[in-house]
PDB file of C-alpha atoms in Angstrom:
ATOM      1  CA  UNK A   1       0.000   0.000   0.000  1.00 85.00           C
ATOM      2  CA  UNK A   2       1.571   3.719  -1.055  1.00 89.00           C
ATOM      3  CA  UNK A   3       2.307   5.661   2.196  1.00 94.00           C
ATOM      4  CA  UNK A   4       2.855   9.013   2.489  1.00 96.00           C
ATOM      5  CA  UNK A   5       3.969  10.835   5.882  1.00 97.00           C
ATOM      6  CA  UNK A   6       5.125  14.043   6.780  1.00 98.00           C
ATOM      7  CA  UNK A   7       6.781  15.717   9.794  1.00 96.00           C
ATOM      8  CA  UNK A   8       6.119  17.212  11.545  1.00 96.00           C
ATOM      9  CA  UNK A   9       2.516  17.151  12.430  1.00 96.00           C
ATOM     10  CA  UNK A  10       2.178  20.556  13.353  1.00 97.00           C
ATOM     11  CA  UNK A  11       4.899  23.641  14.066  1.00 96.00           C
ATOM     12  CA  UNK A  12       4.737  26.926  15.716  1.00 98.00           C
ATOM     13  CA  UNK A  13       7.046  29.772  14.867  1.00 97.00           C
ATOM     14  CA  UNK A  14       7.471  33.557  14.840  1.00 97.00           C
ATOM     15  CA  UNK A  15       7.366  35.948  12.126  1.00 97.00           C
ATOM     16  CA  UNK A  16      10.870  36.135  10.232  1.00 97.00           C
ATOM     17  CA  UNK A  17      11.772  32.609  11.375  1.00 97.00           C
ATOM     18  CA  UNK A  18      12.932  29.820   8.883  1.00 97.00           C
ATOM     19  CA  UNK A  19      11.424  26.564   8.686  1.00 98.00           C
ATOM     20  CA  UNK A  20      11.425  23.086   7.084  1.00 98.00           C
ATOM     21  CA  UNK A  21       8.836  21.113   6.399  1.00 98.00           C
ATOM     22  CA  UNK A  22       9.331  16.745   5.495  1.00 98.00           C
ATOM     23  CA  UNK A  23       7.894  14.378   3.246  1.00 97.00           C
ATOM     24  CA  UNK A  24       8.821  10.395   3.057  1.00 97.00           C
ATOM     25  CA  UNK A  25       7.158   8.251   0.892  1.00 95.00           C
ATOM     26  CA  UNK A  26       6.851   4.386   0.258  1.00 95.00           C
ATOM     27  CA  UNK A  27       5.171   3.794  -2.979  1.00 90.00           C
ATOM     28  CA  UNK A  28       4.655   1.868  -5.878  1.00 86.00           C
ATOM     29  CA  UNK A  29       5.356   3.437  -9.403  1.00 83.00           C
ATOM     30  CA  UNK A  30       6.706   6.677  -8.120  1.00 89.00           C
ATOM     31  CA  UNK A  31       6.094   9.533 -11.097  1.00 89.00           C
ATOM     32  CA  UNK A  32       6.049  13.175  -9.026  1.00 91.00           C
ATOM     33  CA  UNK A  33       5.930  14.781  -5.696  1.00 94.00           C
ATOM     34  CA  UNK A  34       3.700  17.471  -4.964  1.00 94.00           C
ATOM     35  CA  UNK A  35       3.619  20.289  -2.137  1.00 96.00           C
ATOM     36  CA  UNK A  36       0.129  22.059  -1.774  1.00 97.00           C
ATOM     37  CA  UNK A  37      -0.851  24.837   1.088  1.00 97.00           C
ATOM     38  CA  UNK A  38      -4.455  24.195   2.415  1.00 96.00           C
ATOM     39  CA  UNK A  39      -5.622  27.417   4.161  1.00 93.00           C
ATOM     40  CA  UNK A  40      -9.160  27.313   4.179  1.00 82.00           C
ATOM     41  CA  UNK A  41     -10.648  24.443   1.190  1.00 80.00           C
ATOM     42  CA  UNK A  42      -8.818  24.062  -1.976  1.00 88.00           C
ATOM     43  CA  UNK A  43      -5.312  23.078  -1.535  1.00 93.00           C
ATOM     44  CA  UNK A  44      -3.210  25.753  -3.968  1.00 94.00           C
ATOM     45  CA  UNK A  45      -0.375  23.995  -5.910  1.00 93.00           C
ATOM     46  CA  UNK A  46       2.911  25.191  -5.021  1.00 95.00           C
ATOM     47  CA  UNK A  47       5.614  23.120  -6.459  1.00 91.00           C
ATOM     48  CA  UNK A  48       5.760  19.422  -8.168  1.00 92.00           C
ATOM     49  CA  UNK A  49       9.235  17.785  -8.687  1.00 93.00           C
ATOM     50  CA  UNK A  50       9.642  14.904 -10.525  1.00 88.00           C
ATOM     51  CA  UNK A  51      13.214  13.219 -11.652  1.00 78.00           C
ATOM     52  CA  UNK A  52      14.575  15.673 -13.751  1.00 74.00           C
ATOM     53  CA  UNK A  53      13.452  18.511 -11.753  1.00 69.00           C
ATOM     54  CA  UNK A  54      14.463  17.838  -7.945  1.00 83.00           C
ATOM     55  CA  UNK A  55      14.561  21.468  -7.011  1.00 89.00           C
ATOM     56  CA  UNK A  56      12.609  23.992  -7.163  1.00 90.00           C
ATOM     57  CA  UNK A  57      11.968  27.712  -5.765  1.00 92.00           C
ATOM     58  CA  UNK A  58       9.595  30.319  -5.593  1.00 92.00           C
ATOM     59  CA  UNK A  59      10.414  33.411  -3.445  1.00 95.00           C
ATOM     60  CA  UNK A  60      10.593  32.333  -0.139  1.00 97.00           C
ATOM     61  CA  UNK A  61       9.905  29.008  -0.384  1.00 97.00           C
ATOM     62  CA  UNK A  62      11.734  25.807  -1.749  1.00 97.00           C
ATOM     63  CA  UNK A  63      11.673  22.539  -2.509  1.00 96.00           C
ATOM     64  CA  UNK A  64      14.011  19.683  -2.830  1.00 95.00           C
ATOM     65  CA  UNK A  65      13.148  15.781  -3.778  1.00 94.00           C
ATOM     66  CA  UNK A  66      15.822  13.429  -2.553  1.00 92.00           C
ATOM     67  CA  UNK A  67      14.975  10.016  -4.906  1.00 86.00           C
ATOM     68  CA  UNK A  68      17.811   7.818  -2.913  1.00 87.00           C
ATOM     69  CA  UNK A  69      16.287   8.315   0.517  1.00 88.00           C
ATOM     70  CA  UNK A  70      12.517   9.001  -0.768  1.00 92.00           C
ATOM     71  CA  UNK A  71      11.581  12.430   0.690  1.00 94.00           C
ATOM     72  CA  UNK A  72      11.331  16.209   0.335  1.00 95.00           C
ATOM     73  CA  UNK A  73      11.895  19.019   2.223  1.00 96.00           C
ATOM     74  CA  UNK A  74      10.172  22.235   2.119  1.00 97.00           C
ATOM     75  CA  UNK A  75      11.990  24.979   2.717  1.00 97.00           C
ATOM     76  CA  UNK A  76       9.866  28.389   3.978  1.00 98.00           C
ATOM     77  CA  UNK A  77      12.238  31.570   4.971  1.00 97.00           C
ATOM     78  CA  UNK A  78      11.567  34.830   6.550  1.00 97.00           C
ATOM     79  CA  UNK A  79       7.772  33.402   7.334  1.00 98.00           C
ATOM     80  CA  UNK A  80       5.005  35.899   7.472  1.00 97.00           C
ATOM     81  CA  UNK A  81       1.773  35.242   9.444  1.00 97.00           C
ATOM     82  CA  UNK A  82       0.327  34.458   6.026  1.00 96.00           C
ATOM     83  CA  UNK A  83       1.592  31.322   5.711  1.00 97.00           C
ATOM     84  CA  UNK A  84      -0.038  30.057   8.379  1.00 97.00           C
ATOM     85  CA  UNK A  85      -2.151  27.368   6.827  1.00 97.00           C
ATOM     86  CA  UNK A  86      -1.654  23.076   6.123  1.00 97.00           C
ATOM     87  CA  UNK A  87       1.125  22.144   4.178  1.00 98.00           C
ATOM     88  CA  UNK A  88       0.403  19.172   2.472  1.00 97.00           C
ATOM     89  CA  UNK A  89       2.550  16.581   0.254  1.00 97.00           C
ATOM     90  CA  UNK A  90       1.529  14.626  -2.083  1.00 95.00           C
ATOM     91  CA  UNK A  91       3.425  11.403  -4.693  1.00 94.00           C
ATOM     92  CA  UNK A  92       1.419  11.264  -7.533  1.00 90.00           C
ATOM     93  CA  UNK A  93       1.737   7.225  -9.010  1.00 86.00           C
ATOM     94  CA  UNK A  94       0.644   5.426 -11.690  1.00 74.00           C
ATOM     95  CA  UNK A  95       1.153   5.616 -16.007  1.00 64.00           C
ATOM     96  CA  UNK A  96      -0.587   7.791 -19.006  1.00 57.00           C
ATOM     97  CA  UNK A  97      -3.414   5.373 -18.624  1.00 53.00           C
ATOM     98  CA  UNK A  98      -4.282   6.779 -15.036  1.00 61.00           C
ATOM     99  CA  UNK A  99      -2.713   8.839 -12.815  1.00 74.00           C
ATOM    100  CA  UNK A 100      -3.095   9.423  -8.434  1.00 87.00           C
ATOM    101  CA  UNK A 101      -2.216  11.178  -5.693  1.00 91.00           C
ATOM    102  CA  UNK A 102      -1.652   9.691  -2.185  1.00 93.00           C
ATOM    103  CA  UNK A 103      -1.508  12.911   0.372  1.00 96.00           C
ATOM    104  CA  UNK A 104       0.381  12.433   3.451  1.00 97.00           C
ATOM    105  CA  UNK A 105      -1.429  13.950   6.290  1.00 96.00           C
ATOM    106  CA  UNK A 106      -0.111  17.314   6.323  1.00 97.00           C
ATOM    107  CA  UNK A 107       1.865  19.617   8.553  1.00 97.00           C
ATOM    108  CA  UNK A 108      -0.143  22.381  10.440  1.00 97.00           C
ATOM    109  CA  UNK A 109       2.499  25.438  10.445  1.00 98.00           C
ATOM    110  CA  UNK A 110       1.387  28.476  12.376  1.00 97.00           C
ATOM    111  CA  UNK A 111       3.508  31.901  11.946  1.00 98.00           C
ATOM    112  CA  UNK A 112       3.365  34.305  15.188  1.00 97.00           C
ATOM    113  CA  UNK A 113       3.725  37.896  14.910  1.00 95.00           C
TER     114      UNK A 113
ATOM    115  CA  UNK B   1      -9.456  32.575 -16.539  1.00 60.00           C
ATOM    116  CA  UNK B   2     -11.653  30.694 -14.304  1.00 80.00           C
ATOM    117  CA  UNK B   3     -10.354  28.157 -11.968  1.00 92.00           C
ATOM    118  CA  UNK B   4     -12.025  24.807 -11.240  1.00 95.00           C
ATOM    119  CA  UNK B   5     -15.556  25.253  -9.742  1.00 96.00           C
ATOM    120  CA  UNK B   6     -17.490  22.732  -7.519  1.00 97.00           C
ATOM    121  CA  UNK B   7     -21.443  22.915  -6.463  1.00 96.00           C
ATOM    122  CA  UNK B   8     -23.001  22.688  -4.151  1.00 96.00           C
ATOM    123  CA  UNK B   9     -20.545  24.849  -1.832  1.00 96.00           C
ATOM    124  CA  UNK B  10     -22.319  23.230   1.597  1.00 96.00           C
ATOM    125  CA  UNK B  11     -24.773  20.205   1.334  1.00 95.00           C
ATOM    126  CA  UNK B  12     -26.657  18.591   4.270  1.00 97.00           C
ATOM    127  CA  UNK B  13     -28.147  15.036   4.331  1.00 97.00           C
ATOM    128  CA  UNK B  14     -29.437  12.506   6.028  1.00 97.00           C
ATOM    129  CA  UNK B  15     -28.245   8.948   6.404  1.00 97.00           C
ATOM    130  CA  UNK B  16     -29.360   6.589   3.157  1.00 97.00           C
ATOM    131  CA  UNK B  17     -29.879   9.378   1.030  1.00 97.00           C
ATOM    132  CA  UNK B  18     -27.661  10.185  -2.047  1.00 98.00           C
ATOM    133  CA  UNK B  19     -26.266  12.869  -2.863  1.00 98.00           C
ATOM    134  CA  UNK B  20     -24.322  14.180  -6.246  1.00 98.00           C
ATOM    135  CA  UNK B  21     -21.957  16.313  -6.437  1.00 98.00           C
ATOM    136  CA  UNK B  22     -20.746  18.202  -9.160  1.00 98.00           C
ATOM    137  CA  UNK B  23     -17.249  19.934 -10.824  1.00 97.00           C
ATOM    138  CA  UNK B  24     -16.630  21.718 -13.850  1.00 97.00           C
ATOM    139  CA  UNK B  25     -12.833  21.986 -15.081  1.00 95.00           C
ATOM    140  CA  UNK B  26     -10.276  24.470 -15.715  1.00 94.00           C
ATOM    141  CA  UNK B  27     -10.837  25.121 -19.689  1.00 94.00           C
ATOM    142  CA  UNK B  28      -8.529  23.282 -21.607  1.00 90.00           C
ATOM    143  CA  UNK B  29      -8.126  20.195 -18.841  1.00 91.00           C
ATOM    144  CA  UNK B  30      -9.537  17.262 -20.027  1.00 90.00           C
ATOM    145  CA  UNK B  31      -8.094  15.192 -16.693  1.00 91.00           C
ATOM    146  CA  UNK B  32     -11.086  15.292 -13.838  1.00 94.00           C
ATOM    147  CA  UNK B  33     -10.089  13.562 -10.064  1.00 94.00           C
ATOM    148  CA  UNK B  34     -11.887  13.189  -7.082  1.00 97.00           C
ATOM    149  CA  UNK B  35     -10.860  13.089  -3.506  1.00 97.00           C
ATOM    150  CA  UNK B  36     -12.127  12.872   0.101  1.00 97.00           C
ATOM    151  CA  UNK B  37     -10.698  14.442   2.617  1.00 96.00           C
ATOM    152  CA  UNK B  38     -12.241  13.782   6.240  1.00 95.00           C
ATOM    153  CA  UNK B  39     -11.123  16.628   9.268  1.00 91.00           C
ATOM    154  CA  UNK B  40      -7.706  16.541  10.135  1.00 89.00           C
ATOM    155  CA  UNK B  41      -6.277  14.440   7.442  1.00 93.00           C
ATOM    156  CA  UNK B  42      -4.903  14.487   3.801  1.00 94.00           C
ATOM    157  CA  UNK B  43      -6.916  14.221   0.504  1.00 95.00           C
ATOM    158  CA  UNK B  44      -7.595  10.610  -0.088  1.00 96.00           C
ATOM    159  CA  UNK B  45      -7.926   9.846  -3.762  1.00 94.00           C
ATOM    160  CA  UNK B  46     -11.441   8.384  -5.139  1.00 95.00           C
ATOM    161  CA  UNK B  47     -11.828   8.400  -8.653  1.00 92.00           C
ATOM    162  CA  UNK B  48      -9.949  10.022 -12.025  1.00 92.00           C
ATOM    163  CA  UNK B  49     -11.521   9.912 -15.224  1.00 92.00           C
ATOM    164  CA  UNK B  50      -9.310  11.468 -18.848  1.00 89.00           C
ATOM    165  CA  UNK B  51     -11.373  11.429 -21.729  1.00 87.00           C
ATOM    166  CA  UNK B  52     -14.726  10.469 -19.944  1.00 88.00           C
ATOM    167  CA  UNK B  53     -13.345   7.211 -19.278  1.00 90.00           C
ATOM    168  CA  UNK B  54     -12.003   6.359 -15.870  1.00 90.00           C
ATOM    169  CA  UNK B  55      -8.561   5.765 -15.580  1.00 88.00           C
ATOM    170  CA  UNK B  56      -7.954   4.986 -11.931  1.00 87.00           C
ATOM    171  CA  UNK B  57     -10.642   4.484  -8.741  1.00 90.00           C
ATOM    172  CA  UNK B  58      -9.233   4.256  -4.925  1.00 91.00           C
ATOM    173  CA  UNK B  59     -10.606   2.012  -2.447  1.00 91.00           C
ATOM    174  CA  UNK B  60     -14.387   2.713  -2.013  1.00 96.00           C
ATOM    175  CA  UNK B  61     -17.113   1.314  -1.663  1.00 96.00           C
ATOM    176  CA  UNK B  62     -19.017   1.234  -4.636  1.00 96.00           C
ATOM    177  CA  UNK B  63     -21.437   3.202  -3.274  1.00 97.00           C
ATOM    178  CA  UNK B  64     -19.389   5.889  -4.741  1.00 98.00           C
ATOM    179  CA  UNK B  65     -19.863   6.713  -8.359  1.00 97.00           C
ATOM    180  CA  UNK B  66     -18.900   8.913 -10.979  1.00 97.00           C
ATOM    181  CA  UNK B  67     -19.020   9.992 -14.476  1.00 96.00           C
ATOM    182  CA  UNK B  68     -17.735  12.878 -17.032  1.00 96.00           C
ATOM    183  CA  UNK B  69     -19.079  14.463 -19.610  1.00 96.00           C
ATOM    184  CA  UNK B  70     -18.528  15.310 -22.710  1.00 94.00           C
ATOM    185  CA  UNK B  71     -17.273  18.667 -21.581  1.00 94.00           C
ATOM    186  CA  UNK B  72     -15.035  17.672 -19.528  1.00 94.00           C
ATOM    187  CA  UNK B  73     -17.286  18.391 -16.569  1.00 96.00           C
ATOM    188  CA  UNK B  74     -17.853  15.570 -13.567  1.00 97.00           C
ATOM    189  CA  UNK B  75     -20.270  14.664 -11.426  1.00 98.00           C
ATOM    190  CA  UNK B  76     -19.611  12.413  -7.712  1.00 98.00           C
ATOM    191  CA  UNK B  77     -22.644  10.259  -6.596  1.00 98.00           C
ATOM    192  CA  UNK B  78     -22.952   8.707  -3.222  1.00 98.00           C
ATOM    193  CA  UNK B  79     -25.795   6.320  -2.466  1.00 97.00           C
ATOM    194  CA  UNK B  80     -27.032   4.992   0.952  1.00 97.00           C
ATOM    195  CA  UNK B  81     -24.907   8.021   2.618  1.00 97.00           C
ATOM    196  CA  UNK B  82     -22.925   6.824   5.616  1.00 97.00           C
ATOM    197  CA  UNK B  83     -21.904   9.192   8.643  1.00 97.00           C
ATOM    198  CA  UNK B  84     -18.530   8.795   7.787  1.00 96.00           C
ATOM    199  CA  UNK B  85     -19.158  10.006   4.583  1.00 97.00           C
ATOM    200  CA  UNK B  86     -19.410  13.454   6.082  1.00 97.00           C
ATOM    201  CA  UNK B  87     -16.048  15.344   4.397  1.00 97.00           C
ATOM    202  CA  UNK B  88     -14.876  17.923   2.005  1.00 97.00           C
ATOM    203  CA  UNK B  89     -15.164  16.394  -1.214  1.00 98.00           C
ATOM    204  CA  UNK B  90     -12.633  18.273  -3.509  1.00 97.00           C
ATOM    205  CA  UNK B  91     -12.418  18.115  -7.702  1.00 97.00           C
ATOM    206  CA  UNK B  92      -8.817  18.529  -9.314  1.00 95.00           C
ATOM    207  CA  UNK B  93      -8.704  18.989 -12.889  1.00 93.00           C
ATOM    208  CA  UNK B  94      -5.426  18.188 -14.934  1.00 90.00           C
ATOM    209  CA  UNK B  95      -3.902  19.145 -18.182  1.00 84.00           C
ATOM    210  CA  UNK B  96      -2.891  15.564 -18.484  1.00 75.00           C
ATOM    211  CA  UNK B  97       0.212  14.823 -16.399  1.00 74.00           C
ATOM    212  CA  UNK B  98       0.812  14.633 -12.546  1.00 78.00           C
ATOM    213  CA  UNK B  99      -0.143  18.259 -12.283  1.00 85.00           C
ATOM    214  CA  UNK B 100      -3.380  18.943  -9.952  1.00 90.00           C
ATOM    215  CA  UNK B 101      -5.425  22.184  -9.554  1.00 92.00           C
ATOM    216  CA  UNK B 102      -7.677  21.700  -6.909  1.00 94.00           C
ATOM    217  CA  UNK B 103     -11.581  23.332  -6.782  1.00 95.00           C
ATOM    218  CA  UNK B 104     -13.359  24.983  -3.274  1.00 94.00           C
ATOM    219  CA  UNK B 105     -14.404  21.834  -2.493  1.00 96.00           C
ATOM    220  CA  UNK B 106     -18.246  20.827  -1.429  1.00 97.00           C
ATOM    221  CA  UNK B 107     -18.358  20.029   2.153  1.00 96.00           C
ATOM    222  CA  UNK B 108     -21.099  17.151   3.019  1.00 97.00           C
ATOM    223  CA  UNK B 109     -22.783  16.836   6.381  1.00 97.00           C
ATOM    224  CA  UNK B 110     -24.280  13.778   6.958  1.00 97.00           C
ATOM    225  CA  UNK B 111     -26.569  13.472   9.751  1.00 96.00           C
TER     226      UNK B 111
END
């Protein structure tokens, strides 16, 4: 069964503070991970790294997929009280016949001013 | 240009009814998925369907169904509604790859 799981399960920080955010996976047929931020409903894409894009960045945040020991970090710097929301990871399986994704079970991050 | 919409927004029922939901893509995406996500834990993946066919289903009961149309547009059915079918139920639509762009979800009460 694919298994997602992230770390940790919920973080408290203050404004301007750095933090990192984990993802390890066990699945079959690995294709893509995924980070999304939940803040209210819809989870908003943020980044999706795949083999031949392990990195990626956007402002303040980053991401980086490590293939050998199947995870991802998520990188957040300077953190405003706006990114206070769920940060959740996803591995997106399967072929070009079908495609999923298993979510972990998110981290809760809450930014302090 | 519009993101992926979802009605109804809120939806209360009553146990053994059914309900249907429905979601209408970004333009362009021909890729519709369907997940349930229950309070305090991750999406959990239900059905996808490319091309009005379905190309993958998770593990439900098959009192969950679903179909798309011929514009691309999907609709979730539950029969015989559980209590622990109570969740957001959230659309993704996808250009075709791995790529997901979620919709506001409906959230179902089940009572």
């Amino acid at each position: 069964e694919d298994k997602v799981v992230q770390s940790p399960l919920s973080l408290v920080v203050h404004e301007g503070d750095t933090v990192t955010l984990n993802c390890s996976y066990e699945v079959t047929n690995f294709r893509s991970l995924l980070w999304y931020k939940q803040e209210k409903k819809a989870p908003t894409f943020l980044f999706m790294l795949t083999s031949s894009g392990i990195e990626k960045k956007s402002g303040r945040l980053s991401s980086i997929l490590d293939k050998k020991e199947l995870s991802s970090i998520l990188n957040i710097t300077a953190t405003q009280t706006g990114d206070s929301a769920i940060y959740l990871c996803a591995v997106g399986t399967g072929n070009n016949a079908g495609n999923m994704l298993t979510f972990g079970g998110g981290t809760r991050l809450m930014v302090k001013p | 240009d519009a993101g992926v919409t979802q009605s109804p927004t809120h939806l209360i029922k009553t146990r053994g009814q059914q309900v249907t939901l429905r979601c209408s893509p970004i333009s362009g995406h021909k890729s519709v998925s369907w997940y349930q996500q229950v309070l305090g834990q991750g999406p959990q993946f239900i059905f996808q369907y490319y091309e009005k066919e379905e190309r993958g289903r998770g593990n439900f009961p098959d009192r969950f169904s679903a179909r798309q149309f011929p514009n691309y547009s999907s609709e979730l059915n539950v029969n015989a509604l559980l209590l622990g079918d109570s969740a957001l139920y959230l659309c993704a639509s996808s250009p075709g790859g791995y790529e997901q762009f979620f919709g506001p979800g409906t959230r179902l009460t089940v009572l």
